CSV table of C-alpha atoms and ligand atoms in Angstrom, one decimal:
chain,number,residue,atom,x,y,z
A,1,MET,CA,-17.8,0.7,-7.6
A,2,SER,CA,-20.3,-2.1,-7.7
A,3,ASP,CA,-18.0,-4.9,-9.0
A,4,CYS,CA,-14.9,-4.0,-6.9
A,5,LEU,CA,-13.9,-6.5,-4.2
A,6,PHE,CA,-12.6,-3.8,-1.8
A,7,CYS,CA,-15.6,-1.5,-2.3
A,8,LYS,CA,-17.7,-4.6,-1.2
A,9,ILE,CA,-15.5,-5.0,1.8
A,10,ILE,CA,-16.0,-1.3,2.8
A,11,ASN,CA,-19.7,-1.7,2.3
A,12,GLY,CA,-19.8,-4.9,4.4
A,13,ASP,CA,-21.0,-7.0,1.5
A,14,ILE,CA,-17.9,-9.2,1.9
A,15,PRO,CA,-16.6,-10.0,5.3
A,16,SER,CA,-13.2,-8.7,6.5
A,17,SER,CA,-11.2,-8.5,9.8
A,18,LYS,CA,-11.5,-4.8,10.4
A,19,VAL,CA,-8.6,-3.0,12.0
A,20,TYR,CA,-9.6,0.7,11.7
A,21,GLU,CA,-12.2,2.8,10.0
A,22,ASP,CA,-12.8,6.5,9.7
A,23,GLU,CA,-14.7,8.8,7.3
A,24,HIS,CA,-12.1,8.4,4.6
A,25,VAL,CA,-10.3,5.1,5.1
A,26,TYR,CA,-10.7,1.4,6.0
A,27,ALA,CA,-8.0,-0.9,7.2
A,28,PHE,CA,-8.3,-4.7,7.5
A,29,MET,CA,-6.2,-7.9,7.7
A,30,ASP,CA,-4.8,-9.2,4.4
A,31,ILE,CA,-6.5,-12.6,3.9
A,32,MET,CA,-3.1,-14.1,2.7
A,33,PRO,CA,-0.7,-12.3,5.0
A,34,LEU,CA,3.1,-12.3,4.3
A,35,THR,CA,3.7,-11.8,8.1
A,36,LYS,CA,1.6,-11.7,11.3
A,37,GLY,CA,-0.2,-8.4,11.3
A,38,HIS,CA,-0.1,-7.7,7.5
A,39,THR,CA,-2.8,-5.1,7.1
A,40,LEU,CA,-4.3,-3.3,4.1
A,41,LEU,CA,-5.2,0.4,4.2
A,42,ILE,CA,-7.6,1.6,1.6
A,43,PRO,CA,-9.4,4.8,0.7
A,44,LYS,CA,-13.2,4.7,0.9
A,45,THR,CA,-13.3,6.6,-2.4
A,46,HIS,CA,-12.8,4.1,-5.2
A,47,CYS,CA,-9.6,4.7,-7.2
A,48,GLN,CA,-7.8,2.1,-9.1
A,49,ASP,CA,-4.2,3.0,-8.2
A,50,LEU,CA,-1.8,5.8,-7.3
A,51,PHE,CA,-2.1,7.4,-10.8
A,52,GLU,CA,-5.8,7.9,-10.4
A,53,MET,CA,-5.8,9.0,-6.7
A,54,PRO,CA,-6.9,12.6,-6.0
A,55,GLN,CA,-4.6,14.5,-3.7
A,56,ASP,CA,-7.2,14.8,-0.9
A,57,VAL,CA,-7.8,11.1,-1.0
A,58,ALA,CA,-4.0,10.5,-0.8
A,59,ALA,CA,-3.7,13.0,2.1
A,60,ASN,CA,-6.4,11.3,4.1
A,61,LEU,CA,-5.0,7.9,3.5
A,62,TYR,CA,-1.5,8.7,4.6
A,63,LYS,CA,-2.9,10.6,7.6
A,64,ALA,CA,-4.2,7.3,8.9
A,65,ALA,CA,-1.1,5.3,7.9
A,66,PRO,CA,1.1,6.2,11.0
A,67,LYS,CA,-1.8,5.5,13.3
A,68,VAL,CA,-2.3,2.0,12.0
A,69,ALA,CA,1.4,1.3,11.7
A,70,ASN,CA,2.0,2.3,15.3
A,71,ALA,CA,-0.9,0.1,16.4
A,72,ILE,CA,0.6,-2.9,14.6
A,73,LYS,CA,4.0,-2.0,16.2
A,74,GLN,CA,2.4,-2.0,19.7
A,75,ALA,CA,0.5,-5.2,19.1
A,76,PHE,CA,3.2,-7.4,17.7
A,77,ASN,CA,6.5,-5.7,18.5
A,78,PRO,CA,8.1,-6.2,15.0
A,79,VAL,CA,11.6,-5.1,14.3
A,80,GLY,CA,10.5,-3.1,11.3
A,81,LEU,CA,7.6,-2.5,8.8
A,82,ASN,CA,7.5,-2.2,5.0
A,83,THR,CA,4.8,-0.3,3.2
A,84,VAL,CA,4.2,-1.7,-0.3
A,85,ASN,CA,1.8,-0.4,-3.0
A,86,ASN,CA,1.6,-2.2,-6.3
A,87,ASN,CA,0.3,-0.1,-9.2
A,88,GLY,CA,-0.6,-2.0,-12.4
A,89,ALA,CA,-0.7,-5.7,-13.1
A,90,ALA,CA,2.9,-5.7,-14.3
A,91,ALA,CA,3.9,-4.3,-10.9
A,92,GLY,CA,2.0,-7.1,-9.1
A,93,GLN,CA,-1.3,-5.4,-8.5
A,94,THR,CA,-4.1,-8.0,-8.4
A,95,VAL,CA,-6.9,-6.0,-6.8
A,96,PHE,CA,-7.7,-2.8,-8.7
A,97,HIS,CA,-8.8,-0.6,-5.8
A,98,TYR,CA,-5.7,1.3,-4.4
A,99,HIS,CA,-4.3,-0.4,-1.3
A,100,LEU,CA,-1.3,0.2,0.9
A,101,HIS,CA,0.2,-2.9,2.4
A,102,LEU,CA,1.5,-2.5,5.9
A,103,ILE,CA,3.8,-5.5,6.5
A,104,PRO,CA,5.5,-5.8,9.9
A,105,ARG,CA,8.9,-7.5,9.8
A,106,TYR,CA,10.3,-9.9,12.2
A,107,ASP,CA,13.4,-11.4,10.6
A,108,GLU,CA,14.9,-12.2,7.2
A,109,THR,CA,12.9,-15.4,7.0
A,110,ASP,CA,9.6,-13.9,7.8
A,111,GLY,CA,8.0,-14.2,4.3
A,112,LEU,CA,8.9,-10.9,2.6
A,113,HIS,CA,12.0,-11.1,0.4
A,114,LEU,CA,13.0,-7.8,-1.2
A,115,GLN,CA,15.9,-8.0,-3.7
A,116,TRP,CA,17.0,-4.7,-5.2
A,117,ASN,CA,19.1,-5.2,-8.3
A,118,THR,CA,20.4,-1.6,-8.6
A,119,LYS,CA,21.7,-0.1,-11.7
A,120,LYS,CA,24.4,2.4,-12.3
A,121,PHE,CA,23.7,5.7,-14.1
A,122,GLU,CA,25.9,8.7,-14.5
A,123,MET,CA,25.0,12.0,-12.8
A,124,ASN,CA,24.1,13.6,-16.2
A,125,GLU,CA,21.8,10.7,-16.9
A,126,LEU,CA,20.1,11.1,-13.5
A,127,ALA,CA,19.7,14.8,-14.2
A,128,ASN,CA,18.1,14.0,-17.6
A,129,PHE,CA,15.7,11.6,-15.8
A,130,ALA,CA,14.8,14.3,-13.3
A,131,GLN,CA,14.2,16.8,-16.0
A,132,ALA,CA,11.9,14.4,-17.9
A,133,ILE,CA,9.8,13.9,-14.8
A,134,GLN,CA,9.8,17.6,-13.9
A,135,GLU,CA,8.5,18.5,-17.3
A,136,ASN,CA,5.4,16.4,-16.6
A,137,LEU,CA,4.6,17.7,-13.1
B,1,AMP,P1,-1.9,-6.7,-4.6
B,1,AMP,O1,-1.2,-7.9,-5.2
B,1,AMP,O2,-0.9,-5.6,-4.2
B,1,AMP,O3,-3.0,-6.2,-5.5
B,1,AMP,O4,-2.5,-7.1,-3.2
B,1,AMP,C1,-3.8,-7.6,-3.1
B,1,AMP,C2,-3.9,-8.2,-1.7
B,1,AMP,O5,-5.3,-8.3,-1.4
B,1,AMP,C3,-3.3,-9.6,-1.6
B,1,AMP,O6,-2.3,-9.5,-0.6
B,1,AMP,C4,-4.4,-10.5,-1.2
B,1,AMP,O7,-4.1,-11.4,-0.2
B,1,AMP,C5,-5.4,-9.5,-0.6
B,1,AMP,N1,-6.8,-9.9,-0.6
B,1,AMP,C6,-7.5,-10.4,-1.7
B,1,AMP,N2,-8.8,-10.6,-1.4
B,1,AMP,C7,-8.9,-10.3,-0.1
B,1,AMP,C8,-10.0,-10.3,0.8
B,1,AMP,N3,-11.2,-10.8,0.5
B,1,AMP,N4,-9.7,-9.9,2.1
B,1,AMP,C9,-8.5,-9.5,2.5
B,1,AMP,N5,-7.5,-9.4,1.7
B,1,AMP,C10,-7.6,-9.8,0.4
B,2,ZN,ZN1,-13.3,-0.2,-5.1
């Protein structure tokens, strides 16, 4: 897509620090990393987010994910790694070309603070939620 920042990065119109590339995906350093080694993995086929992503594009993207994650692990010896994918502005998405953040973790002060405020639902409510989703598969 001509006015997409990440399509321009794939095409080389905007510079990036490339980590990995194959026929289907491109991986590069996030320009504002949360931690050392924070990498973005994107499909070469433009799709805005997970909702729009064809299954074959998703399969090819996730096929490359362990390869890149293990290379980050070997390079920096993190104690863990979070994958993050924001879909929609309300979910924190700022670039509307699907991207998977690969964020190596070092300790609890390393720049990524995840706080899960969990809620309690009864089993019958969970079953209703499951059914609502199933009906739309
Ligand atoms: P998100 O908020 O999930 O849409 O993430 C977008 C990410 O893209 C942010 O972490 C930005 O730092 C990153 N980003 C934006 N522009 C560039 C760029 N030119 N090169 C590399 N990363 C970028
Ligand atoms: Zn794009």
